[in-house]
PDB file of C-alpha atoms in Angstrom:
ATOM      1  CA  MET T   1     -28.449 103.243 128.553  1.00 41.00           C
ATOM      2  CA  GLY T   2     -25.653 103.195 131.145  1.00 43.00           C
ATOM      3  CA  LEU T   3     -28.143 103.534 133.969  1.00 48.00           C
ATOM      4  CA  SER T   4     -30.102 100.496 132.675  1.00 63.00           C
ATOM      5  CA  MET T   5     -26.887  98.452 132.443  1.00 71.00           C
ATOM      6  CA  PHE T   6     -25.902  99.284 136.030  1.00 72.00           C
ATOM      7  CA  SER T   7     -29.440  98.399 137.175  1.00 76.00           C
ATOM      8  CA  MET T   8     -29.443  94.971 135.506  1.00 78.00           C
ATOM      9  CA  PRO T   9     -28.349  92.945 138.587  1.00 74.00           C
ATOM     10  CA  GLY T  10     -31.258  94.432 140.513  1.00 74.00           C
ATOM     11  CA  TYR T  11     -33.766  93.561 137.788  1.00 75.00           C
ATOM     12  CA  VAL T  12     -32.413  90.003 137.609  1.00 78.00           C
ATOM     13  CA  LEU T  13     -32.705  89.527 141.381  1.00 75.00           C
ATOM     14  CA  LEU T  14     -36.222  91.010 141.399  1.00 74.00           C
ATOM     15  CA  ARG T  15     -37.229  88.535 138.700  1.00 74.00           C
ATOM     16  CA  GLU T  16     -35.604  85.545 140.388  1.00 71.00           C
ATOM     17  CA  PHE T  17     -36.685  86.262 143.968  1.00 75.00           C
ATOM     18  CA  ASP T  18     -40.321  87.328 144.297  1.00 67.00           C
ATOM     19  CA  ALA T  19     -39.918  87.925 148.028  1.00 66.00           C
ATOM     20  CA  ILE T  20     -37.797  91.039 147.321  1.00 66.00           C
ATOM     21  CA  GLY T  21     -40.743  92.656 145.568  1.00 61.00           C
ATOM     22  CA  LYS T  22     -43.076  91.882 148.457  1.00 66.00           C
ATOM     23  CA  GLY T  23     -41.041  93.321 151.321  1.00 68.00           C
ATOM     24  CA  GLY T  24     -41.837  96.358 153.427  1.00 74.00           C
ATOM     25  CA  ILE T  25     -39.306  98.589 151.649  1.00 79.00           C
ATOM     26  CA  HIS T  26     -40.800  97.780 148.249  1.00 76.00           C
ATOM     27  CA  LYS T  27     -44.318  98.502 149.527  1.00 82.00           C
ATOM     28  CA  ALA T  28     -43.175 101.866 150.928  1.00 85.00           C
ATOM     29  CA  ILE T  29     -41.447 102.752 147.649  1.00 87.00           C
ATOM     30  CA  ILE T  30     -44.429 101.824 145.489  1.00 85.00           C
ATOM     31  CA  THR T  31     -46.838 103.770 147.733  1.00 86.00           C
ATOM     32  CA  LYS T  32     -44.699 106.908 147.465  1.00 87.00           C
ATOM     33  CA  SER T  33     -44.137 106.383 143.728  1.00 87.00           C
ATOM     34  CA  ASN T  34     -47.888 106.082 143.140  1.00 84.00           C
ATOM     35  CA  GLU T  35     -48.335 109.340 145.025  1.00 85.00           C
ATOM     36  CA  LEU T  36     -45.703 111.104 142.924  1.00 85.00           C
ATOM     37  CA  TYR T  37     -46.352 109.600 139.489  1.00 84.00           C
ATOM     38  CA  GLY T  38     -49.844 108.102 139.706  1.00 78.00           C
ATOM     39  CA  LYS T  39     -50.774 104.424 139.476  1.00 77.00           C
ATOM     40  CA  LYS T  40     -50.141 104.386 135.719  1.00 76.00           C
ATOM     41  CA  HIS T  41     -46.405 105.039 136.093  1.00 81.00           C
ATOM     42  CA  GLY T  42     -45.847 104.463 139.831  1.00 82.00           C
ATOM     43  CA  ALA T  43     -45.193 100.703 139.665  1.00 81.00           C
ATOM     44  CA  HIS T  44     -42.588 101.137 136.907  1.00 84.00           C
ATOM     45  CA  LYS T  45     -40.813 103.984 138.734  1.00 86.00           C
ATOM     46  CA  ALA T  46     -40.813 101.967 141.974  1.00 84.00           C
ATOM     47  CA  LYS T  47     -39.271  98.974 140.191  1.00 84.00           C
ATOM     48  CA  GLN T  48     -36.572 101.209 138.681  1.00 85.00           C
ATOM     49  CA  LEU T  49     -35.620 102.634 142.062  1.00 87.00           C
ATOM     50  CA  LEU T  50     -35.653  99.249 143.804  1.00 86.00           C
ATOM     51  CA  ALA T  51     -33.443  97.776 141.058  1.00 85.00           C
ATOM     52  CA  ARG T  52     -30.927 100.591 141.575  1.00 86.00           C
ATOM     53  CA  LEU T  53     -31.050 100.154 145.352  1.00 86.00           C
ATOM     54  CA  ILE T  54     -30.154  96.479 144.868  1.00 86.00           C
ATOM     55  CA  SER T  55     -27.659  96.882 142.020  1.00 87.00           C
ATOM     56  CA  TYR T  56     -25.503  99.738 143.277  1.00 86.00           C
ATOM     57  CA  PRO T  57     -24.412  98.046 146.544  1.00 86.00           C
ATOM     58  CA  ILE T  58     -23.528  94.844 144.655  1.00 86.00           C
ATOM     59  CA  LEU T  59     -21.509  96.625 141.958  1.00 87.00           C
ATOM     60  CA  GLY T  60     -20.006  99.228 144.298  1.00 87.00           C
ATOM     61  CA  ILE T  61     -18.874  96.801 146.981  1.00 86.00           C
ATOM     62  CA  ALA T  62     -17.568  94.381 144.347  1.00 88.00           C
ATOM     63  CA  LEU T  63     -15.517  97.204 142.790  1.00 88.00           C
ATOM     64  CA  SER T  64     -14.206  98.297 146.201  1.00 87.00           C
ATOM     65  CA  LEU T  65     -13.191  94.738 147.076  1.00 88.00           C
ATOM     66  CA  THR T  66     -11.467  94.277 143.713  1.00 90.00           C
ATOM     67  CA  LEU T  67      -9.477  97.513 144.003  1.00 89.00           C
ATOM     68  CA  GLY T  68      -8.666  96.758 147.640  1.00 87.00           C
ATOM     69  CA  ALA T  69      -7.457  93.245 146.760  1.00 90.00           C
ATOM     70  CA  LEU T  70      -5.258  94.603 143.953  1.00 89.00           C
ATOM     71  CA  LEU T  71      -3.653  97.128 146.317  1.00 86.00           C
ATOM     72  CA  MET T  72      -3.163  94.501 149.002  1.00 86.00           C
ATOM     73  CA  GLY T  73      -1.633  92.162 146.419  1.00 86.00           C
ATOM     74  CA  ALA T  74       0.771  94.927 145.429  1.00 86.00           C
ATOM     75  CA  GLY T  75       1.926  95.094 149.048  1.00 83.00           C
ATOM     76  CA  ASN T  76      -0.036  98.162 150.150  1.00 83.00           C
ATOM     77  CA  ALA T  77      -2.345  96.577 152.740  1.00 84.00           C
ATOM     78  CA  SER T  78      -3.372  99.802 154.489  1.00 83.00           C
ATOM     79  CA  ALA T  79      -4.373 101.509 151.230  1.00 82.00           C
ATOM     80  CA  GLY T  80      -6.286  98.408 150.162  1.00 83.00           C
ATOM     81  CA  ALA T  81      -8.210  98.245 153.428  1.00 85.00           C
ATOM     82  CA  GLY T  82      -8.893 101.984 153.181  1.00 84.00           C
ATOM     83  CA  VAL T  83     -10.348 101.623 149.669  1.00 84.00           C
ATOM     84  CA  VAL T  84     -12.661  98.806 150.816  1.00 86.00           C
ATOM     85  CA  ILE T  85     -13.904 100.743 153.862  1.00 88.00           C
ATOM     86  CA  VAL T  86     -14.306 104.107 152.108  1.00 85.00           C
ATOM     87  CA  GLY T  87     -15.938 102.517 149.057  1.00 84.00           C
ATOM     88  CA  THR T  88     -18.453 100.617 151.199  1.00 85.00           C
ATOM     89  CA  VAL T  89     -19.334 103.725 153.208  1.00 86.00           C
ATOM     90  CA  LEU T  90     -19.798 105.793 150.036  1.00 86.00           C
ATOM     91  CA  ILE T  91     -22.105 103.162 148.551  1.00 86.00           C
ATOM     92  CA  LEU T  92     -24.222 103.056 151.719  1.00 86.00           C
ATOM     93  CA  VAL T  93     -24.453 106.871 151.716  1.00 86.00           C
ATOM     94  CA  LEU T  94     -25.520 106.798 148.037  1.00 86.00           C
ATOM     95  CA  ILE T  95     -28.243 104.227 148.749  1.00 86.00           C
ATOM     96  CA  TYR T  96     -29.559 106.233 151.695  1.00 87.00           C
ATOM     97  CA  THR T  97     -29.527 109.422 149.597  1.00 88.00           C
ATOM     98  CA  MET T  98     -31.502 107.785 146.785  1.00 87.00           C
ATOM     99  CA  TYR T  99     -34.187 106.505 149.157  1.00 87.00           C
ATOM    100  CA  ASP T 100     -34.261 109.736 151.150  1.00 88.00           C
ATOM    101  CA  ASP T 101     -34.685 111.748 147.934  1.00 90.00           C
ATOM    102  CA  LEU T 102     -37.953 109.906 147.281  1.00 90.00           C
ATOM    103  CA  ASN T 103     -39.192 110.690 150.799  1.00 90.00           C
ATOM    104  CA  ASP T 104     -38.112 114.316 150.438  1.00 91.00           C
ATOM    105  CA  ARG T 105     -40.008 114.781 147.172  1.00 91.00           C
ATOM    106  CA  VAL T 106     -43.152 113.250 148.679  1.00 92.00           C
ATOM    107  CA  LYS T 107     -42.923 115.574 151.711  1.00 91.00           C
ATOM    108  CA  LYS T 108     -42.421 118.633 149.506  1.00 92.00           C
ATOM    109  CA  ARG T 109     -45.400 117.653 147.371  1.00 92.00           C
ATOM    110  CA  ARG T 110     -47.669 117.188 150.389  1.00 93.00           C
ATOM    111  CA  TYR T 111     -46.499 120.515 151.791  1.00 91.00           C
ATOM    112  CA  ALA T 112     -47.264 122.253 148.480  1.00 93.00           C
ATOM    113  CA  ILE T 113     -50.743 120.689 148.390  1.00 94.00           C
ATOM    114  CA  SER T 114     -51.413 121.805 151.968  1.00 92.00           C
ATOM    115  CA  LYS T 115     -50.373 125.376 151.089  1.00 92.00           C
ATOM    116  CA  GLN T 116     -52.687 125.443 148.071  1.00 94.00           C
ATOM    117  CA  PHE T 117     -55.642 123.952 149.937  1.00 94.00           C
ATOM    118  CA  PRO T 118     -57.036 127.173 151.550  1.00 94.00           C
ATOM    119  CA  HIS T 119     -57.245 128.845 148.118  1.00 94.00           C
ATOM    120  CA  VAL T 120     -58.979 125.804 146.619  1.00 95.00           C
ATOM    121  CA  VAL T 121     -61.590 125.350 149.327  1.00 94.00           C
ATOM    122  CA  SER T 122     -62.285 129.099 149.434  1.00 94.00           C
ATOM    123  CA  LYS T 123     -62.955 129.151 145.687  1.00 94.00           C
ATOM    124  CA  LEU T 124     -65.147 126.055 145.930  1.00 94.00           C
ATOM    125  CA  ALA T 125     -67.148 127.676 148.754  1.00 92.00           C
ATOM    126  CA  LEU T 126     -67.592 130.878 146.730  1.00 92.00           C
ATOM    127  CA  LEU T 127     -68.761 129.067 143.592  1.00 93.00           C
ATOM    128  CA  VAL T 128     -71.100 126.682 145.406  1.00 91.00           C
ATOM    129  CA  THR T 129     -72.724 129.397 147.541  1.00 89.00           C
ATOM    130  CA  SER T 130     -73.260 131.471 144.385  1.00 89.00           C
ATOM    131  CA  GLY T 131     -75.423 128.667 142.994  1.00 87.00           C
ATOM    132  CA  MET T 132     -73.025 126.498 140.959  1.00 89.00           C
ATOM    133  CA  ILE T 133     -73.433 122.736 141.337  1.00 89.00           C
ATOM    134  CA  MET T 134     -70.569 120.884 143.044  1.00 90.00           C
ATOM    135  CA  ASP T 135     -69.274 119.023 139.975  1.00 90.00           C
ATOM    136  CA  ARG T 136     -69.115 122.235 137.956  1.00 92.00           C
ATOM    137  CA  ALA T 137     -67.489 124.167 140.816  1.00 93.00           C
ATOM    138  CA  TRP T 138     -64.879 121.414 141.202  1.00 95.00           C
ATOM    139  CA  LYS T 139     -64.074 121.499 137.474  1.00 94.00           C
ATOM    140  CA  GLU T 140     -63.987 125.306 137.380  1.00 94.00           C
ATOM    141  CA  THR T 141     -61.539 125.354 140.287  1.00 95.00           C
ATOM    142  CA  ALA T 142     -59.421 122.507 138.891  1.00 94.00           C
ATOM    143  CA  TYR T 143     -58.728 124.321 135.615  1.00 94.00           C
ATOM    144  CA  SER T 144     -57.959 127.692 137.219  1.00 92.00           C
ATOM    145  CA  GLN T 145     -54.282 126.939 138.016  1.00 92.00           C
ATOM    146  CA  GLU T 146     -51.490 124.517 137.100  1.00 92.00           C
ATOM    147  CA  THR T 147     -50.034 123.592 140.506  1.00 93.00           C
ATOM    148  CA  GLU T 148     -50.095 120.191 142.278  1.00 93.00           C
ATOM    149  CA  LEU T 149     -53.486 120.258 143.966  1.00 95.00           C
ATOM    150  CA  TYR T 150     -55.267 121.742 140.964  1.00 95.00           C
ATOM    151  CA  LEU T 151     -53.780 119.093 138.657  1.00 94.00           C
ATOM    152  CA  GLU T 152     -55.000 116.333 140.970  1.00 94.00           C
ATOM    153  CA  MET T 153     -58.459 117.907 140.999  1.00 95.00           C
ATOM    154  CA  ARG T 154     -58.328 117.970 137.204  1.00 95.00           C
ATOM    155  CA  LYS T 155     -57.689 114.211 137.089  1.00 93.00           C
ATOM    156  CA  THR T 156     -60.747 113.697 139.287  1.00 94.00           C
ATOM    157  CA  ALA T 157     -62.855 115.968 137.053  1.00 94.00           C
ATOM    158  CA  GLU T 158     -61.765 113.990 133.978  1.00 94.00           C
ATOM    159  CA  GLU T 159     -62.681 110.712 135.688  1.00 93.00           C
ATOM    160  CA  LEU T 160     -66.140 112.068 136.560  1.00 92.00           C
ATOM    161  CA  ASP T 161     -66.594 113.185 132.928  1.00 93.00           C
ATOM    162  CA  ASN T 162     -65.689 109.623 131.868  1.00 93.00           C
ATOM    163  CA  LEU T 163     -68.486 108.271 134.099  1.00 92.00           C
ATOM    164  CA  VAL T 164     -66.222 106.923 136.832  1.00 91.00           C
ATOM    165  CA  SER T 165     -68.265 106.669 140.030  1.00 91.00           C
ATOM    166  CA  PRO T 166     -67.865 109.636 142.421  1.00 90.00           C
ATOM    167  CA  GLU T 167     -66.726 107.278 145.183  1.00 91.00           C
ATOM    168  CA  ALA T 168     -63.901 105.903 142.997  1.00 91.00           C
ATOM    169  CA  ALA T 169     -62.954 109.321 141.579  1.00 92.00           C
ATOM    170  CA  TYR T 170     -62.821 111.117 144.924  1.00 93.00           C
ATOM    171  CA  GLY T 171     -61.235 108.064 146.565  1.00 91.00           C
ATOM    172  CA  GLY T 172     -58.434 108.226 143.996  1.00 89.00           C
ATOM    173  CA  PHE T 173     -58.053 111.935 144.745  1.00 92.00           C
ATOM    174  CA  ILE T 174     -57.620 111.169 148.457  1.00 92.00           C
ATOM    175  CA  ASN T 175     -54.965 108.527 147.743  1.00 88.00           C
ATOM    176  CA  ARG T 176     -53.014 110.691 145.307  1.00 89.00           C
ATOM    177  CA  CYS T 177     -52.907 113.780 147.536  1.00 91.00           C
ATOM    178  CA  ASN T 178     -52.517 111.888 150.828  1.00 89.00           C
ATOM    179  CA  THR T 179     -53.068 114.885 153.134  1.00 91.00           C
ATOM    180  CA  LYS T 180     -55.617 115.206 155.922  1.00 91.00           C
ATOM    181  CA  GLU T 181     -57.101 118.379 154.391  1.00 92.00           C
ATOM    182  CA  THR T 182     -57.833 116.879 150.986  1.00 93.00           C
ATOM    183  CA  ALA T 183     -59.157 113.674 152.559  1.00 93.00           C
ATOM    184  CA  ARG T 184     -61.580 115.706 154.661  1.00 92.00           C
ATOM    185  CA  LEU T 185     -62.709 117.752 151.639  1.00 93.00           C
ATOM    186  CA  ALA T 186     -63.340 114.764 149.382  1.00 93.00           C
ATOM    187  CA  SER T 187     -65.075 112.816 152.169  1.00 91.00           C
ATOM    188  CA  ALA T 188     -67.346 115.783 152.899  1.00 90.00           C
ATOM    189  CA  ILE T 189     -68.289 116.082 149.216  1.00 90.00           C
ATOM    190  CA  MET T 190     -69.099 112.369 148.958  1.00 88.00           C
ATOM    191  CA  GLN T 191     -71.191 112.420 152.140  1.00 84.00           C
ATOM    192  CA  ASN T 192     -73.195 115.466 151.041  1.00 80.00           C
ATOM    193  CA  MET T 193     -73.845 114.610 147.380  1.00 75.00           C
ATOM    194  CA  SER T 194     -77.544 114.094 147.946  1.00 66.00           C
ATOM    195  CA  LYS T 195     -77.936 117.359 149.873  1.00 67.00           C
ATOM    196  CA  GLY T 196     -78.482 120.824 148.502  1.00 60.00           C
ATOM    197  CA  ASN T 197     -75.947 123.518 147.706  1.00 63.00           C
ATOM    198  CA  ALA T 198     -76.846 125.491 150.824  1.00 66.00           C
ATOM    199  CA  GLU T 199     -75.673 122.784 153.216  1.00 79.00           C
ATOM    200  CA  ILE T 200     -72.478 121.903 151.339  1.00 85.00           C
ATOM    201  CA  GLY T 201     -71.803 125.633 150.893  1.00 86.00           C
ATOM    202  CA  ILE T 202     -71.906 126.214 154.659  1.00 87.00           C
ATOM    203  CA  LEU T 203     -69.647 123.207 155.183  1.00 89.00           C
ATOM    204  CA  LEU T 204     -67.129 124.514 152.640  1.00 91.00           C
ATOM    205  CA  LYS T 205     -67.173 127.997 154.190  1.00 91.00           C
ATOM    206  CA  ASN T 206     -66.370 126.552 157.615  1.00 91.00           C
ATOM    207  CA  MET T 207     -63.663 124.390 156.086  1.00 91.00           C
ATOM    208  CA  ALA T 208     -62.146 127.411 154.324  1.00 91.00           C
ATOM    209  CA  ARG T 209     -62.097 129.426 157.542  1.00 91.00           C
ATOM    210  CA  GLU T 210     -60.385 126.589 159.413  1.00 91.00           C
ATOM    211  CA  ALA T 211     -57.917 126.105 156.532  1.00 89.00           C
ATOM    212  CA  TRP T 212     -56.830 129.747 156.640  1.00 90.00           C
ATOM    213  CA  GLN T 213     -56.444 129.571 160.411  1.00 89.00           C
ATOM    214  CA  ASP T 214     -54.273 126.461 160.041  1.00 85.00           C
ATOM    215  CA  ARG T 215     -52.289 128.218 157.324  1.00 80.00           C
ATOM    216  CA  ARG T 216     -51.570 131.175 159.633  1.00 81.00           C
ATOM    217  CA  ARG T 217     -50.502 128.835 162.443  1.00 79.00           C
ATOM    218  CA  SER T 218     -48.298 126.910 160.037  1.00 74.00           C
ATOM    219  CA  ALA T 219     -46.699 130.130 158.766  1.00 69.00           C
ATOM    220  CA  LYS T 220     -45.997 131.149 162.362  1.00 72.00           C
ATOM    221  CA  ARG T 221     -44.362 127.769 163.090  1.00 67.00           C
ATOM    222  CA  ASP T 222     -42.269 128.027 159.918  1.00 65.00           C
ATOM    223  CA  ALA T 223     -41.108 131.512 160.931  1.00 64.00           C
ATOM    224  CA  GLU T 224     -40.134 130.251 164.396  1.00 64.00           C
ATOM    225  CA  LYS T 225     -38.187 127.342 162.849  1.00 64.00           C
ATOM    226  CA  ALA T 226     -36.421 129.735 160.484  1.00 61.00           C
ATOM    227  CA  ASN T 227     -35.456 131.990 163.406  1.00 64.00           C
ATOM    228  CA  ALA T 228     -34.154 128.992 165.347  1.00 63.00           C
ATOM    229  CA  LYS T 229     -32.035 127.898 162.370  1.00 64.00           C
ATOM    230  CA  LEU T 230     -30.593 131.408 162.070  1.00 66.00           C
ATOM    231  CA  MET T 231     -29.495 131.356 165.705  1.00 71.00           C
ATOM    232  CA  ILE T 232     -26.680 128.861 165.085  1.00 71.00           C
ATOM    233  CA  PRO T 233     -24.857 130.820 162.324  1.00 70.00           C
ATOM    234  CA  THR T 234     -25.470 134.032 164.283  1.00 74.00           C
ATOM    235  CA  MET T 235     -23.846 132.553 167.393  1.00 75.00           C
ATOM    236  CA  LEU T 236     -20.926 131.193 165.363  1.00 72.00           C
ATOM    237  CA  LEU T 237     -20.433 134.617 163.770  1.00 73.00           C
ATOM    238  CA  PHE T 238     -20.537 136.239 167.215  1.00 72.00           C
ATOM    239  CA  ILE T 239     -17.932 133.795 168.554  1.00 78.00           C
ATOM    240  CA  ALA T 240     -15.697 134.408 165.516  1.00 70.00           C
ATOM    241  CA  ILE T 241     -15.895 138.196 165.987  1.00 76.00           C
ATOM    242  CA  LEU T 242     -15.217 137.790 169.724  1.00 72.00           C
ATOM    243  CA  ILE T 243     -12.128 135.697 168.984  1.00 73.00           C
ATOM    244  CA  MET T 244     -10.912 138.258 166.438  1.00 69.00           C
ATOM    245  CA  LEU T 245     -11.232 140.993 169.064  1.00 68.00           C
ATOM    246  CA  MET T 246      -9.751 139.020 171.959  1.00 73.00           C
ATOM    247  CA  VAL T 247      -6.693 137.577 170.192  1.00 65.00           C
ATOM    248  CA  PRO T 248      -4.959 140.962 169.593  1.00 68.00           C
ATOM    249  CA  VAL T 249      -5.750 142.015 173.176  1.00 65.00           C
ATOM    250  CA  ALA T 250      -4.274 138.771 174.535  1.00 65.00           C
ATOM    251  CA  MET T 251      -1.195 139.172 172.335  1.00 63.00           C
ATOM    252  CA  ASN T 252      -0.674 142.741 173.625  1.00 67.00           C
ATOM    253  CA  PHE T 253      -0.895 141.565 177.243  1.00 65.00           C
ATOM    254  CA  SER T 254       1.539 138.721 176.598  1.00 58.00           C
ATOM    255  CA  GLY T 255       3.977 141.157 175.013  1.00 54.00           C
ATOM    256  CA  ILE T 256       4.026 143.436 178.065  1.00 51.00           C
TER     257      ILE T 256
END
C-alpha cells in the first residue's frame, strides 16, 4: 500500500504525458520486463518500475529541499546545504540501483539459459535420433526439469498444443529467451520442419557438440576472471603482511 502511494506521482505523470511512456528508457524497461515476466505481466511490471523511477526523485528531492530549507531557516546554512546535496545524491544512487537491478536480473537469466542449453540440445538430439518426432521430443525435454530454459520450452509446447502456429510459438520462444543459442535452435527447427528426423537429428548433434565446446570455453573464461578478481585481495593481503613485518624492524632501527 505504501509503495503504491509513493508511486502515485509517477502514475499521474505517465497518464498526463504520453511522451514519457514512449521514450527510449521506457522501451528498454518494457523489453526487459517482457523477457523476465512474459508479455502477459511485462507491461504492468514495466509501468510499476517507471512510475517508481519518476516518483522517487520528485519525492526525495522535495523532502531534501524541505529539510534543507528548514535547517537554513534555523540559521544552520551549512547543514541545510549538506542535507540537500546528500539527499539528492542518495536519490540518484537509488534510481540507478533500481534500473541496474533490472539489467542484472536479465543478465543472470540469460546466463542461466546459456548454461542449460547444452543439456537441452543434447537431449533433443538423443530423442530425435532415436526416432521421436520433433514436437514430442521438445515436449519431453521441456517437462524434464524446472529451470528457466525448460520452463520457456514448456510455454512453447503448450502453445503448440493449443494450435498456435509453429512460427509464432517458436518466435515467442526466441523473444523470451533472447540468447543467440536459443535463437539458432528455434530457427533451425522452423527451417527443417518439412524434413525428416535424420537431417534434423544430425543438425542437433552438431549443435550439441558446438554448445559443449562453447560451454568449456566459457567455463575457462569464468575461471580466468575469478583468478583475476582474487589477485587484488591477495596483493592487498601481501602488502598488509609486509607492512606488519617491516614496521617492527623499522622501529628497532630507529631505536638504535
